[in-house]
Each structure stands twice: as structure tokens, then as C-alpha cells.
Amino acid sequence: MTDLLYSEVEEDLRASVRALFSDRAEPAALIARTETAEPYDLKLWRTLAADLGAAGLAVPEALGGHGASAREVAVVMEELGRSVAPVPYLGSAVLATSALLAADTSQAEVAETLGKLAAGTLIGALAVPLSAAPGAEFPSTVAAAADGTVSGRVRSVADASVAELIVVPAVGPDGPGLYTVDASAAGVTVAEAISLDLTRRIADVTLEKVAAKRVAGPSVAASALDTALVTAAGLLASEQLGIAEWALTETVRYLKERYQFGRQVGSFQSLKHRLANLYTDLINARATARYAADCLASGDDIAIAVAVAQARNSPIAVHAAEEAIQLHGGIGMTWEHPAHLYLKRAKSDEIAFGTPGRHRAALAPLIDLPA
């Protein structure tokens, strides 16, 4: 039976991750970091991934992970949404890890790489555009040669600028495959692109006859890549829930502290109605995100749950962030206030792994909805 409630273990995990982000990813520091040459906080990443063990939650214990499930990963994604912490969790612990978990884990190369990703000693990225949606055709921009090298270019890869290993979908002489390449190898160029989201960067990856190891052949490569994209889309709904929750919490707090005409600004009925609408949306977003996470964990009803979650939570997160900026008045429009970081993350998430319209279109035939 589907369980939308958080378990005691999940709440403990949330408390640990939230405490870490509250201590090490304070909004004012995030804004300052975005203007430096080191927009990612890799010390924070090591603590999250290795010390808290968040990178290996979905990896089986036999492969060096913690043997948890997508439900626990979803809790971490919620807290990432609440904090917009600049760590490569989506690229490494979700995308690259999910792709390798869906490959043949009995291969020594796959097992060894998953162990390093789970331990947080290796940062991974999956070489697909951030906008790549589940169900899309296998990408053909990278070719694999018979001599074991890969060449091509992939644009807008999430977290690639700090990745140490890149999982590359490429088409070889015998069909599609997944390959791993060392990001520091000769022939690899990672050029950071201008990103709307300042706390999750994207980069263009160019490969010129780069030595690669094949970790999935034609029989499983396409399904492994699609599994990674479906998992990322479903878990992204939890990040969008976190964004909406931060926006409502901070806006309510501000409207209680701000006075005008001798009254709390939040006491005006028109603002109460807007906050009530946000709260209703938030409850809706939590239900769809938890259902998607539970389905990813159990393997049931995944396609419908992910499509519903993305179609619903993307616009909710954007609307909540927009309302937060408006209801904070003038200060919400400034660079110094962190609200713009959340709106940029929400807008970036809106096109990540398929737009809401694409997910609605995918949902229609799944539930026999006539065109």
C-alpha cells in the first residue's frame, strides 16, 4: 500500500540534512558564492555525501551504499529545494548513480564506480542535456568508435563542471551504449554555460577521441538511460516541493513581522487569501511528490506518478517563488534577498527532464484520456 507519510527514519534524515544546510548554506553566503570562481561548495558536498552518507542512499549495501530507496533520496531533494545548496547532488547521486544502477551491476567497472559514488569520493554526471525528458530517443550526438574512444558534444549538462567522472550515452558500431570517461582525461573539455540557476550550473561537454569504458551495451543502455531520466524527473518533484515550502514559510514569517498602518501586513484579507492558496498548492505538491517517490521505491505505477508529479509541481514551485518575491515588497526584488535564487531554481526545474506540458501529453495515453 502506498504510504505518503514520512517515516521516523526519513524525519531523522531530514533533520540531519536541514541542520547541515542551515549551518553551512546560509542564503547570504550563497549569494556571495555565486559571484566567485567557486560557485559550488565542495566541502559542503563532502560532508553531505560522505559524512551523512546521502550520496549512497539508493545504492545497495552490497555495492557500498546504504540500501535505502528513492523515498529517502526524495527527502534530501526536498531539503535541497529548501536551501538551494550549491552541491552536485542531482548530477552525481541521482542521475549518474541511477544510470549505473540500471546497468549490469555485476560488472566490476560498474560496481567499483557505484561504490565510489556512494562513498562520496567521486563526483559523477550524466552527459544528457538538463532538458532531456523521459521517453525521448536515445541521444546520438556522441559516437563510440571501435577502438574504445568516444567523440561528440553534449550541451547543458547539470553539475558537469565539478564532475570527476562522466557517464556518456553514445552510439557505437553495434548500437547504443553507456560509457564512463574520466573528466580529466585528454580530449575532454567542459565549458560552463551561462545558467539561469546560479546554484546549479550547467556545462557543455566536448569529447574528442576520449578513452572510455563501456558499462552498458545495446541491450540495456536505452532502458538504463530512461530509468535515470524517469528517476530524476520523479525526484525533482520533491525539490520543487522544497522550493514551494521555503517560499511560503519565509513569506508568512515576513508578513507577520512587517507592519503598515499600525497592522501586521499579513493581517490584510487579500494577502491571507493568497497565502491560503499557496498552502493548498503546497499540500497538493507534497502528495504528488511523495506518491512519485513511493512509486519509484516500489516500482509500481511509476510512469503515471512521475508524469503527474512533474505536471503539477513545476508550476506550483514557480508560482510560490513568484508570490514570495511579490509579497516581500521591494526587498524581494533586490539582489541581496535570496528569493531570486529560488525563482531561478524553480524556473530551471520547470524545463528540466521535460516541461509540464510534455508530462501532461505523456500522461494522457497512460490514463486513456482522449485527445
PDB file of N, CA and C in Angstrom, residues 27-36 195-199 201 325 329-342 344:
ATOM      1  N   PRO A  27      21.682  31.617   3.194  1.00  0.00           N
ATOM      2  CA  PRO A  27      21.373  32.304   1.930  1.00  0.00           C
ATOM      3  C   PRO A  27      22.314  33.445   1.567  1.00  0.00           C
ATOM      4  N   ALA A  28      22.696  34.264   2.545  1.00  0.00           N
ATOM      5  CA  ALA A  28      23.575  35.390   2.237  1.00  0.00           C
ATOM      6  C   ALA A  28      24.921  34.897   1.704  1.00  0.00           C
ATOM      7  N   ALA A  29      25.414  33.795   2.267  1.00  0.00           N
ATOM      8  CA  ALA A  29      26.683  33.239   1.797  1.00  0.00           C
ATOM      9  C   ALA A  29      26.542  32.651   0.397  1.00  0.00           C
ATOM     10  N   LEU A  30      25.366  32.096   0.109  1.00  0.00           N
ATOM     11  CA  LEU A  30      25.141  31.531  -1.220  1.00  0.00           C
ATOM     12  C   LEU A  30      25.222  32.612  -2.289  1.00  0.00           C
ATOM     13  N   ILE A  31      24.613  33.751  -2.016  1.00  0.00           N
ATOM     14  CA  ILE A  31      24.625  34.840  -2.997  1.00  0.00           C
ATOM     15  C   ILE A  31      26.053  35.299  -3.246  1.00  0.00           C
ATOM     16  N   ALA A  32      26.832  35.415  -2.181  1.00  0.00           N
ATOM     17  CA  ALA A  32      28.224  35.824  -2.345  1.00  0.00           C
ATOM     18  C   ALA A  32      29.011  34.787  -3.131  1.00  0.00           C
ATOM     19  N   ARG A  33      28.739  33.505  -2.882  1.00  0.00           N
ATOM     20  CA  ARG A  33      29.478  32.439  -3.567  1.00  0.00           C
ATOM     21  C   ARG A  33      29.198  32.429  -5.069  1.00  0.00           C
ATOM     22  N   THR A  34      27.972  32.773  -5.459  1.00  0.00           N
ATOM     23  CA  THR A  34      27.647  32.755  -6.897  1.00  0.00           C
ATOM     24  C   THR A  34      28.509  33.721  -7.697  1.00  0.00           C
ATOM     25  N   GLU A  35      29.106  34.687  -7.024  1.00  0.00           N
ATOM     26  CA  GLU A  35      29.918  35.684  -7.721  1.00  0.00           C
ATOM     27  C   GLU A  35      31.404  35.363  -7.683  1.00  0.00           C
ATOM     28  N   THR A  36      31.750  34.203  -7.149  1.00  0.00           N
ATOM     29  CA  THR A  36      33.153  33.813  -7.061  1.00  0.00           C
ATOM     30  C   THR A  36      33.494  32.799  -8.149  1.00  0.00           C
ATOM     31  N   SER A 195      24.067  30.029 -17.000  1.00  0.00           N
ATOM     32  CA  SER A 195      22.932  29.317 -16.422  1.00  0.00           C
ATOM     33  C   SER A 195      22.009  30.270 -15.696  1.00  0.00           C
ATOM     34  N   LEU A 196      20.707  30.075 -15.905  1.00  0.00           N
ATOM     35  CA  LEU A 196      19.745  30.883 -15.149  1.00  0.00           C
ATOM     36  C   LEU A 196      19.857  30.578 -13.663  1.00  0.00           C
ATOM     37  N   ASP A 197      20.004  29.298 -13.340  1.00  0.00           N
ATOM     38  CA  ASP A 197      20.117  28.871 -11.948  1.00  0.00           C
ATOM     39  C   ASP A 197      21.569  29.036 -11.502  1.00  0.00           C
ATOM     40  N   LEU A 198      21.803  29.969 -10.604  1.00  0.00           N
ATOM     41  CA  LEU A 198      23.172  30.267 -10.188  1.00  0.00           C
ATOM     42  C   LEU A 198      23.723  29.233  -9.216  1.00  0.00           C
ATOM     43  N   THR A 199      22.884  28.401  -8.642  1.00  0.00           N
ATOM     44  CA  THR A 199      23.343  27.442  -7.644  1.00  0.00           C
ATOM     45  C   THR A 199      23.384  26.012  -8.180  1.00  0.00           C
ATOM     46  N   ARG A 201      24.850  24.666 -11.775  1.00  0.00           N
ATOM     47  CA  ARG A 201      25.400  25.097 -13.043  1.00  0.00           C
ATOM     48  C   ARG A 201      25.218  24.032 -14.122  1.00  0.00           C
ATOM     49  N   ILE A 325       8.436  36.696  -3.978  1.00  0.00           N
ATOM     50  CA  ILE A 325       9.089  37.942  -4.383  1.00  0.00           C
ATOM     51  C   ILE A 325       8.105  39.100  -4.306  1.00  0.00           C
ATOM     52  N   GLY A 329       7.544  42.592  -1.134  1.00  0.00           N
ATOM     53  CA  GLY A 329       7.630  44.009  -1.491  1.00  0.00           C
ATOM     54  C   GLY A 329       8.954  44.337  -2.138  1.00  0.00           C
ATOM     55  N   GLY A 330       9.433  45.532  -1.884  1.00  0.00           N
ATOM     56  CA  GLY A 330      10.653  45.994  -2.545  1.00  0.00           C
ATOM     57  C   GLY A 330      11.871  45.154  -2.250  1.00  0.00           C
ATOM     58  N   ILE A 331      11.982  44.669  -0.999  1.00  0.00           N
ATOM     59  CA  ILE A 331      13.185  43.912  -0.645  1.00  0.00           C
ATOM     60  C   ILE A 331      13.260  42.601  -1.424  1.00  0.00           C
ATOM     61  N   GLY A 332      12.110  42.052  -1.794  1.00  0.00           N
ATOM     62  CA  GLY A 332      12.101  40.810  -2.552  1.00  0.00           C
ATOM     63  C   GLY A 332      12.656  40.960  -3.952  1.00  0.00           C
ATOM     64  N   MET A 333      12.698  42.210  -4.440  1.00  0.00           N
ATOM     65  CA  MET A 333      13.193  42.471  -5.790  1.00  0.00           C
ATOM     66  C   MET A 333      14.702  42.694  -5.820  1.00  0.00           C
ATOM     67  N   THR A 334      15.330  42.728  -4.660  1.00  0.00           N
ATOM     68  CA  THR A 334      16.749  43.074  -4.612  1.00  0.00           C
ATOM     69  C   THR A 334      17.625  41.833  -4.797  1.00  0.00           C
ATOM     70  N   TRP A 335      18.870  42.099  -5.207  1.00  0.00           N
ATOM     71  CA  TRP A 335      19.845  41.007  -5.354  1.00  0.00           C
ATOM     72  C   TRP A 335      20.190  40.411  -4.003  1.00  0.00           C
ATOM     73  N   GLU A 336      20.207  41.240  -2.962  1.00  0.00           N
ATOM     74  CA  GLU A 336      20.646  40.782  -1.651  1.00  0.00           C
ATOM     75  C   GLU A 336      19.684  39.769  -1.023  1.00  0.00           C
ATOM     76  N   HIS A 337      18.400  39.865  -1.348  1.00  0.00           N
ATOM     77  CA  HIS A 337      17.450  38.900  -0.789  1.00  0.00           C
ATOM     78  C   HIS A 337      17.523  37.602  -1.595  1.00  0.00           C
ATOM     79  N   PRO A 338      17.488  36.444  -0.928  1.00  0.00           N
ATOM     80  CA  PRO A 338      17.683  35.173  -1.655  1.00  0.00           C
ATOM     81  C   PRO A 338      16.496  34.729  -2.500  1.00  0.00           C
ATOM     82  N   ALA A 339      15.384  35.461  -2.483  1.00  0.00           N
ATOM     83  CA  ALA A 339      14.185  34.983  -3.191  1.00  0.00           C
ATOM     84  C   ALA A 339      14.462  34.719  -4.670  1.00  0.00           C
ATOM     85  N   HIS A 340      15.340  35.528  -5.273  1.00  0.00           N
ATOM     86  CA  HIS A 340      15.592  35.345  -6.703  1.00  0.00           C
ATOM     87  C   HIS A 340      16.299  34.008  -6.967  1.00  0.00           C
ATOM     88  N   LEU A 341      17.095  33.520  -6.004  1.00  0.00           N
ATOM     89  CA  LEU A 341      17.747  32.226  -6.191  1.00  0.00           C
ATOM     90  C   LEU A 341      16.706  31.113  -6.305  1.00  0.00           C
ATOM     91  N   TYR A 342      15.653  31.228  -5.521  1.00  0.00           N
ATOM     92  CA  TYR A 342      14.610  30.201  -5.528  1.00  0.00           C
ATOM     93  C   TYR A 342      13.767  30.285  -6.806  1.00  0.00           C
ATOM     94  N   LYS A 344      14.861  31.334  -9.676  1.00  0.00           N
ATOM     95  CA  LYS A 344      15.706  30.813 -10.761  1.00  0.00           C
ATOM     96  C   LYS A 344      15.800  29.285 -10.709  1.00  0.00           C
TER      97      LYS A 344
END
